[in-house]
mmCIF file of C-alpha atoms in Angstrom:
data_model
loop_
_atom_site.group_PDB
_atom_site.id
_atom_site.type_symbol
_atom_site.label_atom_id
_atom_site.label_comp_id
_atom_site.label_asym_id
_atom_site.label_seq_id
_atom_site.Cartn_x
_atom_site.Cartn_y
_atom_site.Cartn_z
ATOM 1 C CA UNK J 1 56.192 -22.812 -17.102
ATOM 2 C CA UNK J 2 54.494 -20.166 -19.172
ATOM 3 C CA UNK J 3 51.337 -22.334 -19.499
ATOM 4 C CA UNK J 4 50.997 -23.515 -15.900
ATOM 5 C CA UNK J 5 50.443 -20.129 -14.275
ATOM 6 C CA UNK J 6 47.664 -18.887 -16.665
ATOM 7 C CA UNK J 7 45.970 -22.277 -16.458
ATOM 8 C CA UNK J 8 45.964 -22.152 -12.640
ATOM 9 C CA UNK J 9 44.485 -18.656 -12.713
ATOM 10 C CA UNK J 10 41.718 -19.701 -15.122
ATOM 11 C CA UNK J 11 40.875 -22.784 -13.058
ATOM 12 C CA UNK J 12 40.777 -20.688 -9.904
ATOM 13 C CA UNK J 13 38.401 -18.183 -11.512
ATOM 14 C CA UNK J 14 36.192 -21.002 -12.811
ATOM 15 C CA UNK J 15 36.082 -22.646 -9.377
ATOM 16 C CA UNK J 16 35.102 -19.383 -7.708
ATOM 17 C CA UNK J 17 32.435 -18.727 -10.366
ATOM 18 C CA UNK J 18 31.005 -22.248 -10.044
ATOM 19 C CA UNK J 19 30.828 -21.968 -6.245
ATOM 20 C CA UNK J 20 28.975 -18.650 -6.457
ATOM 21 C CA UNK J 21 26.566 -20.029 -9.027
ATOM 22 C CA UNK J 22 26.008 -23.162 -6.969
ATOM 23 C CA UNK J 23 24.756 -21.214 -3.947
ATOM 24 C CA UNK J 24 22.713 -18.930 -6.211
ATOM 25 C CA UNK J 25 21.027 -21.968 -7.737
ATOM 26 C CA UNK J 26 20.209 -23.359 -4.285
ATOM 27 C CA UNK J 27 18.712 -20.016 -3.210
ATOM 28 C CA UNK J 28 16.710 -19.759 -6.429
ATOM 29 C CA UNK J 29 15.439 -23.323 -6.039
ATOM 30 C CA UNK J 30 14.240 -22.707 -2.477
ATOM 31 C CA UNK J 31 12.492 -19.460 -3.466
ATOM 32 C CA UNK J 32 10.803 -21.030 -6.496
ATOM 33 C CA UNK J 33 9.641 -24.030 -4.481
ATOM 34 C CA UNK J 34 8.101 -21.782 -1.841
ATOM 35 C CA UNK J 35 6.499 -19.616 -4.523
ATOM 36 C CA UNK J 36 5.120 -22.671 -6.317
ATOM 37 C CA UNK J 37 3.569 -23.942 -3.091
ATOM 38 C CA UNK J 38 1.854 -20.612 -2.496
ATOM 39 C CA UNK J 39 0.544 -20.379 -6.045
ATOM 40 C CA UNK J 40 -0.699 -23.972 -5.891
ATOM 41 C CA UNK J 41 -2.483 -23.258 -2.623
ATOM 42 C CA UNK J 42 -4.259 -20.255 -4.140
ATOM 43 C CA UNK J 43 -5.174 -22.029 -7.382
ATOM 44 C CA UNK J 44 -6.611 -25.013 -5.470
ATOM 45 C CA UNK J 45 -9.000 -22.858 -3.446
ATOM 46 C CA UNK J 46 -12.689 -23.374 -4.278
ATOM 47 C CA UNK J 47 -14.563 -20.776 -6.272
ATOM 48 C CA UNK J 48 -16.449 -18.166 -4.253
ATOM 49 C CA UNK J 49 -19.808 -16.986 -5.488
ATOM 50 C CA UNK J 50 -20.454 -13.241 -5.151
ATOM 51 C CA UNK J 51 -22.834 -12.467 -2.301
ATOM 52 C CA UNK J 52 -26.423 -11.624 -3.128
ATOM 53 C CA UNK J 53 -27.351 -8.286 -1.566
ATOM 54 C CA UNK J 54 -30.825 -8.264 -0.050
ATOM 55 C CA UNK J 55 -32.410 -5.145 1.422
ATOM 56 C CA UNK J 56 -33.414 -5.269 5.117
ATOM 57 C CA UNK J 57 -36.989 -6.220 5.929
ATOM 58 C CA UNK J 58 -37.321 -3.273 8.295
ATOM 59 C CA UNK J 59 -36.662 -0.038 6.329
ATOM 60 C CA UNK J 60 -35.335 1.575 9.515
ATOM 61 C CA UNK J 61 -32.485 -0.964 9.671
ATOM 62 C CA UNK J 62 -29.212 -0.668 7.827
ATOM 63 C CA UNK J 63 -27.955 -4.227 8.525
ATOM 64 C CA UNK J 64 -29.815 -7.372 9.545
ATOM 65 C CA UNK J 65 -28.431 -10.773 10.582
ATOM 66 C CA UNK J 66 -30.947 -13.558 11.037
ATOM 67 C CA UNK J 67 -29.742 -16.985 12.198
ATOM 68 C CA UNK J 68 -26.398 -16.229 10.546
ATOM 69 C CA UNK J 69 -23.627 -18.841 10.654
ATOM 70 C CA UNK J 70 -20.501 -18.079 8.635
ATOM 71 C CA UNK J 71 -17.630 -20.282 7.441
ATOM 72 C CA UNK J 72 -14.325 -19.388 5.852
ATOM 73 C CA UNK J 73 -14.503 -22.621 3.845
ATOM 74 C CA UNK J 74 -17.515 -24.700 2.872
ATOM 75 C CA UNK J 75 -16.969 -28.438 3.150
ATOM 76 C CA UNK J 76 -18.825 -30.238 0.373
ATOM 77 C CA UNK J 77 -19.081 -33.893 1.366
ATOM 78 C CA UNK J 78 -19.642 -34.935 -2.254
ATOM 79 C CA UNK J 79 -16.215 -33.623 -3.235
ATOM 80 C CA UNK J 80 -12.754 -34.870 -2.374
ATOM 81 C CA UNK J 81 -10.985 -33.031 0.450
ATOM 82 C CA UNK J 82 -8.781 -30.128 -0.687
ATOM 83 C CA UNK J 83 -5.143 -31.027 -1.379
ATOM 84 C CA UNK J 84 -2.583 -30.148 1.232
ATOM 85 C CA UNK J 85 -0.076 -27.454 0.427
ATOM 86 C CA UNK J 86 3.389 -29.031 0.244
ATOM 87 C CA UNK J 87 5.862 -27.941 2.880
ATOM 88 C CA UNK J 88 9.523 -27.199 2.355
ATOM 89 C CA UNK J 89 11.916 -29.800 3.689
ATOM 90 C CA UNK J 90 15.521 -28.911 4.337
ATOM 91 C CA UNK J 91 16.722 -32.359 5.304
ATOM 92 C CA UNK J 92 19.337 -32.269 2.532
ATOM 93 C CA UNK J 93 20.923 -29.131 3.942
ATOM 94 C CA UNK J 94 21.747 -30.306 7.464
ATOM 95 C CA UNK J 95 25.490 -29.863 7.727
ATOM 96 C CA UNK J 96 27.609 -31.752 10.207
ATOM 97 C CA UNK J 97 28.711 -29.654 13.151
ATOM 98 C CA UNK J 98 25.753 -27.236 12.985
ATOM 99 C CA UNK J 99 22.974 -27.680 15.570
ATOM 100 C CA UNK J 100 19.436 -28.231 14.351
ATOM 101 C CA UNK J 101 17.327 -25.280 15.524
ATOM 102 C CA UNK J 102 13.740 -26.268 16.290
ATOM 103 C CA UNK J 103 10.965 -23.699 16.726
ATOM 104 C CA UNK J 104 9.426 -23.439 20.185
ATOM 105 C CA UNK J 105 6.295 -25.431 20.849
ATOM 106 C CA UNK J 106 2.854 -23.913 20.245
ATOM 107 C CA UNK J 107 4.192 -21.161 17.977
ATOM 108 C CA UNK J 108 1.235 -21.589 15.618
ATOM 109 C CA UNK J 109 -2.380 -21.993 16.591
ATOM 110 C CA UNK J 110 -4.159 -24.428 14.234
ATOM 111 C CA UNK J 111 -7.213 -22.897 12.584
ATOM 112 C CA UNK J 112 -10.029 -25.053 11.250
ATOM 113 C CA UNK J 113 -11.371 -23.095 8.270
ATOM 114 C CA UNK J 114 -14.387 -25.390 8.101
ATOM 115 C CA UNK J 115 -15.407 -24.626 11.685
ATOM 116 C CA UNK J 116 -18.028 -21.847 11.988
ATOM 117 C CA UNK J 117 -16.363 -18.481 12.438
ATOM 118 C CA UNK J 118 -19.722 -17.041 13.505
ATOM 119 C CA UNK J 119 -22.588 -19.091 14.887
ATOM 120 C CA UNK J 120 -26.287 -18.215 14.969
ATOM 121 C CA UNK J 121 -25.985 -14.421 14.901
ATOM 122 C CA UNK J 122 -29.191 -12.388 15.256
ATOM 123 C CA UNK J 123 -28.486 -8.684 14.955
ATOM 124 C CA UNK J 124 -30.271 -5.562 13.751
ATOM 125 C CA UNK J 125 -28.456 -2.256 13.300
ATOM 126 C CA UNK J 126 -30.492 0.898 12.859
ATOM 127 C CA UNK J 127 -29.618 3.532 10.290
ATOM 128 C CA UNK J 128 -27.452 6.298 11.705
ATOM 129 C CA UNK J 129 -26.435 4.270 14.756
ATOM 130 C CA UNK J 130 -22.899 3.807 16.099
ATOM 131 C CA UNK J 131 -22.209 0.203 17.124
ATOM 132 C CA UNK J 132 -19.076 -1.089 18.884
ATOM 133 C CA UNK J 133 -18.302 -4.829 18.866
ATOM 134 C CA UNK J 134 -16.247 -5.934 21.873
ATOM 135 C CA UNK J 135 -14.769 -9.373 22.446
ATOM 136 C CA UNK J 136 -11.633 -11.305 23.223
ATOM 137 C CA UNK J 137 -8.959 -12.219 20.677
ATOM 138 C CA UNK J 138 -10.326 -14.615 18.056
ATOM 139 C CA UNK J 139 -13.958 -14.087 19.053
ATOM 140 C CA UNK J 140 -14.953 -13.185 15.473
ATOM 141 C CA UNK J 141 -15.050 -9.374 15.542
ATOM 142 C CA UNK J 142 -13.223 -8.980 12.238
ATOM 143 C CA UNK J 143 -15.151 -11.913 10.744
ATOM 144 C CA UNK J 144 -18.407 -10.105 11.494
ATOM 145 C CA UNK J 145 -17.243 -7.100 9.482
ATOM 146 C CA UNK J 146 -15.869 -9.251 6.675
ATOM 147 C CA UNK J 147 -19.279 -10.795 6.040
ATOM 148 C CA UNK J 148 -20.351 -7.500 4.496
ATOM 149 C CA UNK J 149 -17.233 -7.250 2.326
ATOM 150 C CA UNK J 150 -17.814 -10.746 0.897
ATOM 151 C CA UNK J 151 -14.654 -12.260 2.403
ATOM 152 C CA UNK J 152 -16.636 -14.580 4.678
ATOM 153 C CA UNK J 153 -18.572 -15.872 1.698
ATOM 154 C CA UNK J 154 -19.937 -19.195 2.963
ATOM 155 C CA UNK J 155 -22.814 -18.871 5.357
ATOM 156 C CA UNK J 156 -26.174 -20.146 6.449
ATOM 157 C CA UNK J 157 -29.093 -17.976 7.439
ATOM 158 C CA UNK J 158 -29.831 -14.476 6.196
ATOM 159 C CA UNK J 159 -27.724 -11.346 5.763
ATOM 160 C CA UNK J 160 -29.373 -8.154 4.598
ATOM 161 C CA UNK J 161 -28.014 -4.653 4.184
ATOM 162 C CA UNK J 162 -28.586 -1.657 1.963
ATOM 163 C CA UNK J 163 -26.332 1.092 0.641
ATOM 164 C CA UNK J 164 -22.595 1.338 0.062
ATOM 165 C CA UNK J 165 -19.898 0.490 2.603
ATOM 166 C CA UNK J 166 -16.299 1.470 3.323
ATOM 167 C CA UNK J 167 -14.013 -0.964 5.149
ATOM 168 C CA UNK J 168 -10.892 0.090 7.052
ATOM 169 C CA UNK J 169 -8.839 -2.935 8.097
ATOM 170 C CA UNK J 170 -6.235 -3.429 10.783
ATOM 171 C CA UNK J 171 -3.362 -3.657 8.296
ATOM 172 C CA UNK J 172 -4.108 -1.383 5.338
ATOM 173 C CA UNK J 173 -2.354 -2.070 2.044
ATOM 174 C CA UNK J 174 -1.626 0.846 -0.266
ATOM 175 C CA UNK J 175 -0.941 0.697 -3.977
ATOM 176 C CA UNK J 176 1.777 2.654 -5.737
ATOM 177 C CA UNK J 177 0.170 6.074 -6.184
ATOM 178 C CA UNK J 178 0.243 9.558 -4.726
ATOM 179 C CA UNK J 179 -1.434 10.358 -1.426
ATOM 180 C CA UNK J 180 -3.987 12.497 -3.204
ATOM 181 C CA UNK J 181 -4.868 9.743 -5.673
ATOM 182 C CA UNK J 182 -5.291 7.215 -2.861
ATOM 183 C CA UNK J 183 -7.615 9.423 -0.823
ATOM 184 C CA UNK J 184 -9.703 10.569 -3.794
ATOM 185 C CA UNK J 185 -10.144 7.018 -5.167
ATOM 186 C CA UNK J 186 -11.176 8.298 -8.618
ATOM 187 C CA UNK J 187 -13.705 10.718 -7.100
ATOM 188 C CA UNK J 188 -13.837 14.398 -8.003
ATOM 189 C CA UNK J 189 -11.638 16.758 -6.033
ATOM 190 C CA UNK J 190 -13.509 19.091 -3.685
ATOM 191 C CA UNK J 191 -11.126 21.533 -2.021
ATOM 192 C CA UNK J 192 -13.401 22.372 0.907
ATOM 193 C CA UNK J 193 -14.156 18.724 1.585
ATOM 194 C CA UNK J 194 -10.480 17.801 1.153
ATOM 195 C CA UNK J 195 -9.270 20.304 3.746
ATOM 196 C CA UNK J 196 -11.942 19.243 6.246
ATOM 197 C CA UNK J 197 -11.004 15.553 5.933
ATOM 198 C CA UNK J 198 -7.246 16.204 6.085
ATOM 199 C CA UNK J 199 -7.740 18.175 9.298
ATOM 200 C CA UNK J 200 -10.090 15.581 10.817
ATOM 201 C CA UNK J 201 -7.624 12.747 10.107
ATOM 202 C CA UNK J 202 -4.662 14.755 11.457
ATOM 203 C CA UNK J 203 -2.769 14.610 8.164
ATOM 204 C CA UNK J 204 -1.854 18.305 7.917
ATOM 205 C CA UNK J 205 1.496 17.925 9.673
ATOM 206 C CA UNK J 206 2.374 14.775 7.711
ATOM 207 C CA UNK J 207 1.649 16.384 4.334
ATOM 208 C CA UNK J 208 3.678 19.466 5.232
ATOM 209 C CA UNK J 209 6.727 17.284 5.903
ATOM 210 C CA UNK J 210 6.365 15.177 2.746
ATOM 211 C CA UNK J 211 8.792 16.033 -0.079
ATOM 212 C CA UNK J 212 5.940 16.726 -2.513
ATOM 213 C CA UNK J 213 3.087 17.178 -0.088
ATOM 214 C CA UNK J 214 -0.142 15.517 -1.157
ATOM 215 C CA UNK J 215 1.483 14.596 -4.492
ATOM 216 C CA UNK J 216 4.103 12.393 -2.829
ATOM 217 C CA UNK J 217 4.232 8.871 -4.250
ATOM 218 C CA UNK J 218 3.928 6.373 -1.410
ATOM 219 C CA UNK J 219 5.818 3.637 -3.277
ATOM 220 C CA UNK J 220 5.023 -0.058 -3.420
ATOM 221 C CA UNK J 221 2.739 -0.993 -0.475
ATOM 222 C CA UNK J 222 3.264 2.457 1.027
ATOM 223 C CA UNK J 223 6.932 1.835 1.773
ATOM 224 C CA UNK J 224 7.735 5.541 2.322
ATOM 225 C CA UNK J 225 5.077 5.838 5.054
ATOM 226 C CA UNK J 226 5.017 4.612 8.613
ATOM 227 C CA UNK J 227 2.123 2.651 10.095
ATOM 228 C CA UNK J 228 0.425 5.706 11.589
ATOM 229 C CA UNK J 229 0.514 7.585 8.293
ATOM 230 C CA UNK J 230 -0.868 4.596 6.376
ATOM 231 C CA UNK J 231 -3.721 4.216 8.866
ATOM 232 C CA UNK J 232 -4.649 7.904 8.655
ATOM 233 C CA UNK J 233 -4.547 7.915 4.847
ATOM 234 C CA UNK J 234 -6.791 4.849 4.601
ATOM 235 C CA UNK J 235 -9.210 6.403 7.094
ATOM 236 C CA UNK J 236 -9.258 9.630 5.073
ATOM 237 C CA UNK J 237 -9.986 7.640 1.912
ATOM 238 C CA UNK J 238 -12.923 5.914 3.597
ATOM 239 C CA UNK J 239 -14.359 9.234 4.768
ATOM 240 C CA UNK J 240 -13.974 10.765 1.302
ATOM 241 C CA UNK J 241 -16.085 7.956 -0.189
ATOM 242 C CA UNK J 242 -19.223 9.215 1.627
ATOM 243 C CA UNK J 243 -20.387 5.631 2.188
ATOM 244 C CA UNK J 244 -23.634 4.656 3.893
ATOM 245 C CA UNK J 245 -21.951 2.069 6.153
ATOM 246 C CA UNK J 246 -18.492 2.375 7.719
ATOM 247 C CA UNK J 247 -16.741 -0.783 8.914
ATOM 248 C CA UNK J 248 -13.812 0.234 11.127
ATOM 249 C CA UNK J 249 -11.666 -2.709 12.237
ATOM 250 C CA UNK J 250 -9.465 -1.059 14.883
ATOM 251 C CA UNK J 251 -8.009 1.603 12.570
ATOM 252 C CA UNK J 252 -6.669 3.564 15.563
ATOM 253 C CA UNK J 253 -4.661 0.690 17.043
ATOM 254 C CA UNK J 254 -1.359 1.914 15.525
ATOM 255 C CA UNK J 255 -1.945 5.617 16.180
ATOM 256 C CA UNK J 256 -0.197 7.625 18.867
ATOM 257 C CA UNK J 257 -2.262 8.253 22.004
ATOM 258 C CA UNK J 258 -2.455 11.963 21.087
#
């Protein structure tokens, strides 16, 4: 009849719309649950007190460690243990006929954040010296550098240093700005100094091939750059700061052998 056909079309459209919305709701629920777990984990972290900077006892030293033991987390026995971050469970989405894929064993190495990352370190670094820290994977090389940046905030013993520092990490993160703004870091532009640093960091060729040269916007997290370009830009920014202490955490690992 004249009413049956339009009604069937409307019901078909409604069914298709409901099915699309159903899967969208499931996707949104999973994303929000994962996001909520991450936010809860961050909000439940203990407060970190800013480090107190103490000048070295020996004026010839730039950095001094004395009986230093550092922890990523400080276990306070008078407080309750930190809550566990909830994990996503997909037991309601196991469909009949589809195999359950399990991750291979030992894919994640458990890390005890309350275990000392560095134990009983005694170290003196003279001003103007070049020090290389060598060790196997997980030995605490990056943790040693992160004590000065305040990331390894819980420690016993003494840590003394004087002057400013610049830290170049293994995986640099760039904000949404131009290359020039990132390297200058709110410092005054010095053309002679700029050209010397660009040449030293091998950025001349990269800037020549950028659409807007040094005024190219790198996008969110430096999305328009490759890993080598990000590493060289972060290194150039550190050099432009004219810091007293440079903490280089394998910044050349992603660079080409040339």
